[in-house]
Coordinates of C-alpha atoms in Angstrom, one line a residue:
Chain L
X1 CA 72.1 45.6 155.6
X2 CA 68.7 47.6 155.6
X3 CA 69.8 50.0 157.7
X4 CA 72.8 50.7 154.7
X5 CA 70.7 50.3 151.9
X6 CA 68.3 53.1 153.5
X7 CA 71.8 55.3 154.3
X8 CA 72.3 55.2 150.6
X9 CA 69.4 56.2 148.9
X10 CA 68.9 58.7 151.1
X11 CA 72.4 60.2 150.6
X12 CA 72.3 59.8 147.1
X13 CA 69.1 61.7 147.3
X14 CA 70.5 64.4 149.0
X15 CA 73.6 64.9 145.9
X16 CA 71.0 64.6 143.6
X17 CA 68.7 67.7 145.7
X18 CA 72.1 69.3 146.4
X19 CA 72.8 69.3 142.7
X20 CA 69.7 70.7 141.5
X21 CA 69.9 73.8 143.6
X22 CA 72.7 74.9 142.5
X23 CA 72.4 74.2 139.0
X24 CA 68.5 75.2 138.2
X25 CA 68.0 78.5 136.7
X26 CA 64.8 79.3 138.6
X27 CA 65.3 80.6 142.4
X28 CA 62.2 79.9 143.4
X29 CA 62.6 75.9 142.3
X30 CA 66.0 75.8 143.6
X31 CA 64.5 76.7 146.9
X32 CA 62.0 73.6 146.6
X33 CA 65.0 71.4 146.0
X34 CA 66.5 72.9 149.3
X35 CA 63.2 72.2 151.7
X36 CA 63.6 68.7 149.9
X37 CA 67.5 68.8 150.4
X38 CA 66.9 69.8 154.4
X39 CA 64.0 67.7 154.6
X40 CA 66.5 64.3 153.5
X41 CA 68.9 65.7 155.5
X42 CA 66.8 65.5 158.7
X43 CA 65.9 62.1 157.6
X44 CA 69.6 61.1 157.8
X45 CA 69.6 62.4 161.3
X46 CA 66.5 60.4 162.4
X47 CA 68.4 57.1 160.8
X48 CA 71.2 57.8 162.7
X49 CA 69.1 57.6 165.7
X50 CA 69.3 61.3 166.6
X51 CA 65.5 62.3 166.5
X52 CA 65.8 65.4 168.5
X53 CA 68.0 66.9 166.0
X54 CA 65.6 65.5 163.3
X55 CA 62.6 67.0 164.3
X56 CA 64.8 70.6 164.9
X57 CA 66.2 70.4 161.2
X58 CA 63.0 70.3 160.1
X59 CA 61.0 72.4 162.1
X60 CA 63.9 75.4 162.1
X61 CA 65.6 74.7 158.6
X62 CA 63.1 73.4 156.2
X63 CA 60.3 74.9 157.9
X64 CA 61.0 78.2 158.9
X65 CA 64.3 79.5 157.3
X66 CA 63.6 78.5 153.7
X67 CA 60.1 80.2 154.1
X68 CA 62.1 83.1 154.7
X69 CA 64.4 82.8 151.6
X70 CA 61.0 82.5 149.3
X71 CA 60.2 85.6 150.5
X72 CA 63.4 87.5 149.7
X73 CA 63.3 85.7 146.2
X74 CA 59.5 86.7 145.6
X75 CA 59.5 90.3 146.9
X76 CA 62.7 90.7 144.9
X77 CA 60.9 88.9 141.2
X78 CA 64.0 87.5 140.6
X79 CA 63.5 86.5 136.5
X80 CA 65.6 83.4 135.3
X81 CA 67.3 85.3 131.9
X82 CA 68.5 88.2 134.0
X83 CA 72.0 86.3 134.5
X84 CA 72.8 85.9 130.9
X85 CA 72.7 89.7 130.2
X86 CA 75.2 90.3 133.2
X87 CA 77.4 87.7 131.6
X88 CA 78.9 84.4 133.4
X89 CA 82.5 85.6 134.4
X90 CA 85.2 84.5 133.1
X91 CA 87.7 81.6 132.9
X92 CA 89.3 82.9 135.5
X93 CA 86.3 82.8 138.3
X94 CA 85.1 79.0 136.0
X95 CA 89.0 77.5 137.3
X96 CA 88.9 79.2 140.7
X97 CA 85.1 77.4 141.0
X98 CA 86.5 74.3 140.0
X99 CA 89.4 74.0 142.1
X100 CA 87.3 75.0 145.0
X101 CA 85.0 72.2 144.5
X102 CA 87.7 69.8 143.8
X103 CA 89.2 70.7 147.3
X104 CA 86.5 70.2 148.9
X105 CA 85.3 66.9 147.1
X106 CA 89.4 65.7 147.8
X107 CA 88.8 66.9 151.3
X108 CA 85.9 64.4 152.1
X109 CA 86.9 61.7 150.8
X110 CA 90.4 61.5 152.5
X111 CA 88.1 62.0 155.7
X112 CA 85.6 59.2 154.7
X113 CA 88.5 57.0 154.2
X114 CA 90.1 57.9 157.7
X115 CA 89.3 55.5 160.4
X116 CA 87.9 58.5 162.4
X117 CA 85.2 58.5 160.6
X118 CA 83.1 55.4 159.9
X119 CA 81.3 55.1 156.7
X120 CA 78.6 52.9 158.9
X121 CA 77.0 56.0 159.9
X122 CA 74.1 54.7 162.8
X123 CA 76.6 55.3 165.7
X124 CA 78.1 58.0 164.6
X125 CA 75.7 59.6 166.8
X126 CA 76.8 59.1 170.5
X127 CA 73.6 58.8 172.1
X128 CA 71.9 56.7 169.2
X129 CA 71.7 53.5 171.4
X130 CA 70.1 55.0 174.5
X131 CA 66.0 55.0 174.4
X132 CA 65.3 58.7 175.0
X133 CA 68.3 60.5 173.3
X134 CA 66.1 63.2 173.6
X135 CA 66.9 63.8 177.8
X136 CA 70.0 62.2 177.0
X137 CA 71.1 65.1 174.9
X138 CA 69.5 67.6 177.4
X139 CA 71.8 66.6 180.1
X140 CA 74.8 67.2 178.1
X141 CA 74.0 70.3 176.7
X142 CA 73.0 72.1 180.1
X143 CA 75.4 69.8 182.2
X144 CA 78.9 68.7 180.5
X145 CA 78.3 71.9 177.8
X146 CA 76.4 74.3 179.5
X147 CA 79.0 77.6 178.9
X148 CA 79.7 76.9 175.1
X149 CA 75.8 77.0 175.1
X150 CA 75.0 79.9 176.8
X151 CA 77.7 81.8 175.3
X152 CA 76.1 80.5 171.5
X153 CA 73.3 82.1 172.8
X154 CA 74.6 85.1 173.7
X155 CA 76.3 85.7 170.2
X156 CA 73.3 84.7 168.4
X157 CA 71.4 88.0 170.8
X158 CA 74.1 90.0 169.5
X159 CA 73.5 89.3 165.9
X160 CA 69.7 89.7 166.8
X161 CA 70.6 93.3 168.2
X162 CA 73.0 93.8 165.4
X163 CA 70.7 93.1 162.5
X164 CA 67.8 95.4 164.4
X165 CA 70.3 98.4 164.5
X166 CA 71.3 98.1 160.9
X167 CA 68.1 97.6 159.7
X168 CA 66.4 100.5 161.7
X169 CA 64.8 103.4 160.0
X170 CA 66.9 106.7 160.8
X171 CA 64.9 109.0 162.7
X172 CA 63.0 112.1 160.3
X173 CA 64.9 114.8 160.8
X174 CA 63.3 117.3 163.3
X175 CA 61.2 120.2 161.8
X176 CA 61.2 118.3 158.4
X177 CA 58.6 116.6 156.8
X178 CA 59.4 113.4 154.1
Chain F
X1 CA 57.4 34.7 150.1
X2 CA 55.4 33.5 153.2
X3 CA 53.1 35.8 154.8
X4 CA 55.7 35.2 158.3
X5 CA 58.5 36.5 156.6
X6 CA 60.5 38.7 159.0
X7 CA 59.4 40.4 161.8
X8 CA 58.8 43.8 159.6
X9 CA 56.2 42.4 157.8
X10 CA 52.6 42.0 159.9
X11 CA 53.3 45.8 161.5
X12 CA 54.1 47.1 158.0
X13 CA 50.5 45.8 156.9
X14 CA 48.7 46.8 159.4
X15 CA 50.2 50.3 159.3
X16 CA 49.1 49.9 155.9
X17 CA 45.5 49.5 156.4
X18 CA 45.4 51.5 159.8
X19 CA 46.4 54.2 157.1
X20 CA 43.6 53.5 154.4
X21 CA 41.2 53.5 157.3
X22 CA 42.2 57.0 158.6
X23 CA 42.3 58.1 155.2
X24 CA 38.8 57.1 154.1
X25 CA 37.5 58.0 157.8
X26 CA 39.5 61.6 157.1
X27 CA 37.7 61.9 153.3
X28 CA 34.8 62.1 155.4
X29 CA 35.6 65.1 156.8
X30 CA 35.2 68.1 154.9
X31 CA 31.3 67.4 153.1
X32 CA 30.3 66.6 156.9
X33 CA 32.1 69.8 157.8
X34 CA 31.2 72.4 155.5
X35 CA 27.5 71.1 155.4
X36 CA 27.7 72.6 159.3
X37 CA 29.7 75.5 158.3
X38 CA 26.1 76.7 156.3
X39 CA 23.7 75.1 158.2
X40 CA 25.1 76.2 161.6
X41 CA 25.0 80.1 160.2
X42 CA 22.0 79.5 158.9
X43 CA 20.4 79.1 162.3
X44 CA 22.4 81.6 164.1
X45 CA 21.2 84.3 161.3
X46 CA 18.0 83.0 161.4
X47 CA 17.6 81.8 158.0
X48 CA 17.0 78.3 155.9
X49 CA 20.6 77.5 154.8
X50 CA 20.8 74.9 151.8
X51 CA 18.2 71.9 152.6
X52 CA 17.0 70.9 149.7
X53 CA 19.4 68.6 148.1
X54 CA 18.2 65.2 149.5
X55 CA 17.7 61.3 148.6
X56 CA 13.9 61.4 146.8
X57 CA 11.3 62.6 149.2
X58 CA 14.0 62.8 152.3
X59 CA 15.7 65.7 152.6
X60 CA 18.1 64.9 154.8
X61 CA 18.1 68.6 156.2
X62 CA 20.2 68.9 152.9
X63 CA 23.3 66.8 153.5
X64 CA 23.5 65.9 150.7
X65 CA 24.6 69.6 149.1
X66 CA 28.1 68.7 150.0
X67 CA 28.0 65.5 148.1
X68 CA 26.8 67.3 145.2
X69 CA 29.2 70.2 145.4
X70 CA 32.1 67.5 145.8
X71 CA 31.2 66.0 142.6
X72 CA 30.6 69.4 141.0
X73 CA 34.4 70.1 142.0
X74 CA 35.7 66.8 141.0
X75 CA 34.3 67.0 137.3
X76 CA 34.9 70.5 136.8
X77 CA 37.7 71.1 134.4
X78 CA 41.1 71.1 135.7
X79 CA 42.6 74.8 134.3
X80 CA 46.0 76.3 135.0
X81 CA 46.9 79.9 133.8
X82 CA 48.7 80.3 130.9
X83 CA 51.3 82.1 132.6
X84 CA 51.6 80.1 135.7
X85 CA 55.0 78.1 137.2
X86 CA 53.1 74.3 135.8
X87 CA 55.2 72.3 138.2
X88 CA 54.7 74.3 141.3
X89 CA 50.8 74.5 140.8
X90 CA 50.5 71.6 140.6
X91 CA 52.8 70.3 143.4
X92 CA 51.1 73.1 146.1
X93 CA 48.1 71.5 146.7
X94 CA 49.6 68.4 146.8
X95 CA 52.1 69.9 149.4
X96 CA 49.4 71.2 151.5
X97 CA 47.7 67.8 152.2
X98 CA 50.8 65.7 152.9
X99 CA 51.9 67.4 156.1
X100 CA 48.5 67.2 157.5
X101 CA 47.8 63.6 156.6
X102 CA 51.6 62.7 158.6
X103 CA 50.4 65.4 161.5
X104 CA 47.3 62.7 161.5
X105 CA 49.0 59.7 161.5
X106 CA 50.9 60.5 164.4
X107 CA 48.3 61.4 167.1
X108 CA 47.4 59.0 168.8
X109 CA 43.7 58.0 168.6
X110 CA 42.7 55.8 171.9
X111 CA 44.4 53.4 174.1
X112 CA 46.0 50.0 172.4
X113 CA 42.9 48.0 170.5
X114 CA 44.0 43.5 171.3
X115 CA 42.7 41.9 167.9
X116 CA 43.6 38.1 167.5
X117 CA 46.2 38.3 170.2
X118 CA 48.1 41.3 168.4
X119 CA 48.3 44.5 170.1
X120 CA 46.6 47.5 167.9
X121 CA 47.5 50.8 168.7
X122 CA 45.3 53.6 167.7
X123 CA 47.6 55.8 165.6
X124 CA 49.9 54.5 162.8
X125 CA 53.3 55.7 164.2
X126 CA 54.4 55.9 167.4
X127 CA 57.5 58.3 168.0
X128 CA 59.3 59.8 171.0
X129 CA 59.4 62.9 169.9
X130 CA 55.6 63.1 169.0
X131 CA 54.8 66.6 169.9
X132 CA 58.5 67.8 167.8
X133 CA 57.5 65.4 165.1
X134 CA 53.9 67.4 164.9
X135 CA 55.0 70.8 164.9
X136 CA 58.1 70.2 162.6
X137 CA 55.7 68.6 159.8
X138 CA 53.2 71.5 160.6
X139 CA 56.0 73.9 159.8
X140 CA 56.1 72.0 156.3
X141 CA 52.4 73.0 155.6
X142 CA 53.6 77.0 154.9
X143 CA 54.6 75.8 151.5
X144 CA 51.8 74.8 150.4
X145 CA 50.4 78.6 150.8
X146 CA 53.2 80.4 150.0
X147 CA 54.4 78.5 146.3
X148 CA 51.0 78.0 145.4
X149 CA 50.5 82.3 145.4
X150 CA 53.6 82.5 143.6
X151 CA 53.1 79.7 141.0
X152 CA 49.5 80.9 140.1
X153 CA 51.5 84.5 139.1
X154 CA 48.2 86.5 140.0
X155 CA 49.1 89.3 142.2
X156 CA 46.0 88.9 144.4
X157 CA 47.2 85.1 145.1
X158 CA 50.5 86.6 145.8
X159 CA 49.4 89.1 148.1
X160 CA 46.9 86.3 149.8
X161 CA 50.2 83.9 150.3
X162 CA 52.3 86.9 151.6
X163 CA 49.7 87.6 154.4
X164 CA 48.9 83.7 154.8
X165 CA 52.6 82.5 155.2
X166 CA 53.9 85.6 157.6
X167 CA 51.0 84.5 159.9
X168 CA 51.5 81.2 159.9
X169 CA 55.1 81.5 160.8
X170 CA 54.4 84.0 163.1
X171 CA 51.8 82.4 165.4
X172 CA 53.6 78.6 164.8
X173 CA 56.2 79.8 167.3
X174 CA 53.4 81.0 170.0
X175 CA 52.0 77.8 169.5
X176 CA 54.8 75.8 169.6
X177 CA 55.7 78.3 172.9
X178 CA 51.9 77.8 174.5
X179 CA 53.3 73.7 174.0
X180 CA 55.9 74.0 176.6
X181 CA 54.6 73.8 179.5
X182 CA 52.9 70.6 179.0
X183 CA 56.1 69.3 178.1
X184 CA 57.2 69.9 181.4
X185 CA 54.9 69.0 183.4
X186 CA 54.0 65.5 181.4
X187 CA 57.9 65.2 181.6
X188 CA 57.7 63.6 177.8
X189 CA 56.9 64.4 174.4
X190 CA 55.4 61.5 173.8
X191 CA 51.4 61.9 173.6
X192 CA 50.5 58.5 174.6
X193 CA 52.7 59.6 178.0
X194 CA 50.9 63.5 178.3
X195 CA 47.8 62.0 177.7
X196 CA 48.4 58.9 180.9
X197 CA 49.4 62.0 182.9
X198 CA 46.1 63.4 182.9
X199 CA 43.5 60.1 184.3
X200 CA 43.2 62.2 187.5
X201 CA 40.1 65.4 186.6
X202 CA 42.7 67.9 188.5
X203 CA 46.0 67.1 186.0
X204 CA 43.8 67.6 183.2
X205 CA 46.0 70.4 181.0
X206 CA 43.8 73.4 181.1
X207 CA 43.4 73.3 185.3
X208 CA 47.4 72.8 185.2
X209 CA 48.1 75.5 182.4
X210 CA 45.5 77.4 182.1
X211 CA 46.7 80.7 180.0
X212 CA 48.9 77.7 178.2
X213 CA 45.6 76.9 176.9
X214 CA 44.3 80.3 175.8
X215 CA 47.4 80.7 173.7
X216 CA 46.7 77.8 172.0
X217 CA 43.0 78.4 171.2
X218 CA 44.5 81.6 169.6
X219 CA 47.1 80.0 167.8
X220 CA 44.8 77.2 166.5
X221 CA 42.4 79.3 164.8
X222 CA 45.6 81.4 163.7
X223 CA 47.4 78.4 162.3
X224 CA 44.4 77.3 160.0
X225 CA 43.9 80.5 158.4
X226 CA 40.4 80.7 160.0
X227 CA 38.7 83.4 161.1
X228 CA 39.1 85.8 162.7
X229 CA 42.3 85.0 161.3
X230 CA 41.3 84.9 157.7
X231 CA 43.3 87.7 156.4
X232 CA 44.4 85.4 153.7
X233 CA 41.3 85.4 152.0
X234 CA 39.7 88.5 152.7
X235 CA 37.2 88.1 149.9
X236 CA 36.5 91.9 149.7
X237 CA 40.4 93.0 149.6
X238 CA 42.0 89.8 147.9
X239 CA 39.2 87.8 146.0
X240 CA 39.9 84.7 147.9
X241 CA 43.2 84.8 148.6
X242 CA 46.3 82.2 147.6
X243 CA 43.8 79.9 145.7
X244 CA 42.2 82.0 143.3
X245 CA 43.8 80.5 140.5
X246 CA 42.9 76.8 141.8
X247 CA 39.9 75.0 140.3
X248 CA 38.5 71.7 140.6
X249 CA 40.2 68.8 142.4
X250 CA 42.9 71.1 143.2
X251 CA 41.1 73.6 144.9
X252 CA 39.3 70.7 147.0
X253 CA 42.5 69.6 148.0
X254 CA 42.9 72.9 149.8
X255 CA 39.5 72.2 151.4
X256 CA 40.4 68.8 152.6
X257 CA 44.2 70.2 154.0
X258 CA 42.3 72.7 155.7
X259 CA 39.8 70.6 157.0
X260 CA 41.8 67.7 157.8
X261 CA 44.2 70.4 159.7
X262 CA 41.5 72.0 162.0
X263 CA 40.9 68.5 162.6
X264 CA 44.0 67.5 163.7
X265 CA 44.4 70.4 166.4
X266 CA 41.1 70.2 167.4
X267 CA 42.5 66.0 168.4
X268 CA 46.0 67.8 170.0
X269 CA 43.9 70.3 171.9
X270 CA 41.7 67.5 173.5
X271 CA 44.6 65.5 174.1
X272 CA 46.8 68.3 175.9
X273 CA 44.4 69.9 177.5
X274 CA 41.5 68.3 178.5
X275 CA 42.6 64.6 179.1
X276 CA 42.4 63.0 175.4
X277 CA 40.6 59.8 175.7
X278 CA 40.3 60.2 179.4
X279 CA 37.1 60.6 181.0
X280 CA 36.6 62.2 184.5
X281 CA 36.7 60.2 187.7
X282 CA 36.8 56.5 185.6
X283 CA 40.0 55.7 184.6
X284 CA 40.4 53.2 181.4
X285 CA 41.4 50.6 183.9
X286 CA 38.0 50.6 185.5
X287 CA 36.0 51.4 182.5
X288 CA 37.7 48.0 181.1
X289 CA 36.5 45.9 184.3
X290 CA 33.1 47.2 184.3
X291 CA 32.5 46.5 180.4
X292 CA 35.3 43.6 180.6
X293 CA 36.4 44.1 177.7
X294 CA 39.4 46.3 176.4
X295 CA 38.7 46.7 173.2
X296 CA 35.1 48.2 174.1
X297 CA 36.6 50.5 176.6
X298 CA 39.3 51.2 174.2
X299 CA 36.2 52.5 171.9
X300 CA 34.7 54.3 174.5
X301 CA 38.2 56.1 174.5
X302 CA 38.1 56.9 171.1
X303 CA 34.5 58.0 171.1
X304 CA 35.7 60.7 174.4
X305 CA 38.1 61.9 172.3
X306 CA 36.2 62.2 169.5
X307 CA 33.5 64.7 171.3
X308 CA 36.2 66.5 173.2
X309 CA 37.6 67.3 169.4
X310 CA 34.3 67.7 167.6
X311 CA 33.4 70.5 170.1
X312 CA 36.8 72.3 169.0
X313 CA 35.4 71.7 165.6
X314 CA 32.1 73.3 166.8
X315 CA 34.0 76.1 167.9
X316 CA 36.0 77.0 165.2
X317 CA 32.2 77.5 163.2
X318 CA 30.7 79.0 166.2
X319 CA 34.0 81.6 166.8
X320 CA 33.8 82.1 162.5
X321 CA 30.1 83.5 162.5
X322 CA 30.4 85.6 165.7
X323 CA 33.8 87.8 165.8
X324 CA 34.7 90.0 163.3
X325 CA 38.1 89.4 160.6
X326 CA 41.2 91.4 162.6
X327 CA 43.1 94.0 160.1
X328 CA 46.7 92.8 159.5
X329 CA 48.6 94.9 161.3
X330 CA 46.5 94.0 165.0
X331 CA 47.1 90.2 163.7
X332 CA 50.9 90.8 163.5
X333 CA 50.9 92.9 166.9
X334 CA 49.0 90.3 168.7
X335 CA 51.1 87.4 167.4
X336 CA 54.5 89.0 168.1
X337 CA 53.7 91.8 171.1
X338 CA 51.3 90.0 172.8
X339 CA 51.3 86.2 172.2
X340 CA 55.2 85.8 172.0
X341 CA 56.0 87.5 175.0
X342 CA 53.0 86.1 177.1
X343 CA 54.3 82.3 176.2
X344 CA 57.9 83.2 177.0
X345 CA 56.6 84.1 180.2
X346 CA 54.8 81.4 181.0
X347 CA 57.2 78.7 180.0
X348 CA 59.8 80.2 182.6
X349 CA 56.9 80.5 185.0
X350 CA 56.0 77.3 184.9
X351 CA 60.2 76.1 185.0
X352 CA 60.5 78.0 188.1
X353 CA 57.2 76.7 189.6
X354 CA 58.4 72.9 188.6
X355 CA 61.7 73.4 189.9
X356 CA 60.8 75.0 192.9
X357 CA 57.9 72.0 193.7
X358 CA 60.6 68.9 193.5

């Protein structure tokens, strides 16, 4: 009973976060609103029982990857009032919007009422009743999953690699001074 | 409602006041603190330092500055700029001290106190994922720095976040790296389980990781924004860096954040590296026999740790008066050339040495 009444509040905190960072007009608060947003997000985790993947959320999404989207939004002085000049697009872009979000909002809830998934989320996680969930998960990541890991790891080099040669400065050209 | 009701309800209270007695214990801190941090100078520069502020005829070697500099800064008029973000200046110092006060509440203190037949332990949560649980809220604490220079719109706070906030993200990886290793060889994350792993002098951290341990020294003075670290306030370039614009209470907030975070990995050093509450060649099972009594020897634990942490503190003072500030660009290439690399290396070194040994 606790346990729901916790799951609860904490989702509805999470719309509510959700909601205000895509609706506020200010980047830099809408980012707040996201740390918060992750930050509830890792609490869901630690309520499912899963507090590896608690402590990662936070430590790699709310505390390093948000940091990193305040800094694009402050070196680039975003000003709220710069959208209304450019205008809001039309009814055309409003109805594709909503029918977007109406799919999706559809698509959850025929998957929230499907018996696959249980809307008693504690077990959803599968290692939630054993003690240290933290080993547990070790094991089946570099045991019962160990190519689909080491192949995620290899992709995410190549994007590393990828991003470093696109963002490279081109050499000066020889003999030329800029 | 009876006092008995549910099993929730005696832990919950005395998480409660275990909390109001860290906090008070933790206000403490900074007046303490900073009276050293101008005292201490003073005698290495050979001069007075404040000592006159004292009770009547004592003068207390002027302890009592700080008091009267606190209540300066509490009764000074809270100002924000015209043209600052109101919410976010206000929330940032706020921001600041929350992660360090939950980094505080999860180190563990001393072994379990036994008070009227119910076991006390000597931190207010216990988790299994301690060490993640530290460095994930840590990672919180860039916030503070970064929307508190943007909200005060002054582009020498700006600038001072900038600088403060790459550097802290930088070196939290290094010292989340230099961290590693003791995982491994502890086997747990847990500190209450690194800190049984060391009662033997020999498994102490620093003889079992040594260069582990010189990482983290760097990252610990990195992490606090102290010097040589201080880019972020580089009063000659910046003025004072992300808290220009902060007066008052708000601006002693900052103090007790930074305070309260030295603090805190001043504790996590002791406890990874050199034994926590143990002390060499009597283990806590011994100590208890010859004092027969747990809760002293569980005291004596505390006070171990204590002085193992207070020298830390003594060193971040010591280190702040003797080496010069680094320029930004040898803090960056140290962090990410040097540091990053160098804990990479020894976390697969010490795998392979692990592995090898079973």
């Amino acid at each position: 009973m606790e346990t729901l009444a916790i799951f609860y509040t904490l989702a509805a905190l999470v719309i509510l976060c959700s909601l205000m960072v895509i609706t506020l007009r200010n980047a830099v608060t809408s980012a707040v609103f996201l740390i918060a947003d992750l930050f509830l997000l890792a609490a869901l985790y630690a309520q499912m029982g899963a507090d590896f993947i608690a402590g990662i959320q936070v430590l790699v999404y709310a505390g390093a990857i948000v940091v990193l989207f305040l800094f694009v939004i402050m070196l680039l002085n975003y000003t709220p009032g710069h959208r209304e000049e450019q205008g809001e697009g039309g009814h055309l872009e409003r109805a594709f919007g909503a029918g977007l979000l109406a799919l999706v909002a559809g698509l959850s809830v025929v998957l929230a009422c499907s018996s696959k998934f249980s809307l008693v989320l504690p077990h959803a996680f599968p290692f939630a009743d054993s003690g240290d969930n933290t080993y547990q998960l070790g094991v089946a990541l570099f045991e019962k999953y160990l190519w689909p890991f080491e192949l995620s790891s290899l992709l995410i080099l190549l994007a590393i690699v990828a991003s470093i040669f696109i963002a490279k400065k081109k050499p000066p050209y020889e003999g030329k001074r800029q | 409602m009876g006092l008995d009701q549910g099993p929730w309800l005696m832990p919950l209270a005395i998480s409660i006041v275990k909390f109001m007695v860290l906090f008070v214990v933790l206000l403490q801190l900074p007046p303490i603190l900073i009276w050293l941090e101008r005292r201490a100078p003073a005698l290495m520069q050979r001069r007075r330092g404040p000592n006159r502020v004292g009770l009547f005829k004592w003068r207390l070697w002027g302890l009592l500055q700080t008091l009267a500099d606190a209540i300066k800064l509490i009764f000074k008029e809270e100002s924000v700029p015209a043209s600052a973000h109101k919410l976010l200046f206000q929330l940032a110092p706020v921001l600041g001290l929350i992660p360090a006060l939950l980094v505080m509440a999860s180190i563990p203190l001393g072994p379990d106190l036994l008070i009227a037949g119910q076991r006390i332990s000597l931190n207010i949560v216990r988790l299994n994922i301690g060490f993640l649980f530290i460095l994930a809220i840590s990672s919180i604490a860039v916030y503070s720095v970064t929307l508190s220079g943007w909200a005060s719109n002054n582009k020498f706070a700006l600038l001072g976040s900038m600088r403060a906030s790459a550097q802290m993200i930088s070196y939290e990886i290094s010292l989340g790296l230099s961290l590693v290793p003791m995982v491994l060889i502890y086997g747990s994350f847990d500190l209450y389980d690194i800190v049984n792993g060391q009662v033997q002098l020999w498994a102490w951290g620093i003889f079992l990781a040594p260069l582990s341990f010189v990482l983290f020294l760097i990252c610990m003075f990195a992490e606090t924004n102290r010097a040589p670290f201080d880019l972020a306030e580089g009063e000659s370039e910046l003025v004072a860096g992300f808290h220009v614009e902060f007066g008052s209470t708000k601006f002693a907030l900052f103090y007790l954040s930074e305070y309260i975070n030295m603090f805190a990995l001043s504790l996590l050093c002791a406890i990874f590296f050199f034994g926590g509450w143990q002390i060499p060649f009597v283990s806590h099972e011994q100590l208890q026999q010859l004092l027969a009594s747990q809760n002293l020897a569980s005291l004596c634990g505390l006070a171990v740790l204590l002085i193992k942490a207070a020298f830390f503190m003594w060193l971040y003072i010591w280190v702040r008066w003797t080496i010069p500030r680094f320029r930004y660009d040898q803090l960056m290439t140290l962090g990410w050339k040097f540091m990053l690399p160098l804990g990479l290396v020894n976390v697969m070194v010490t795998a392979l040495v692990l592995t090898t040994r079973f």
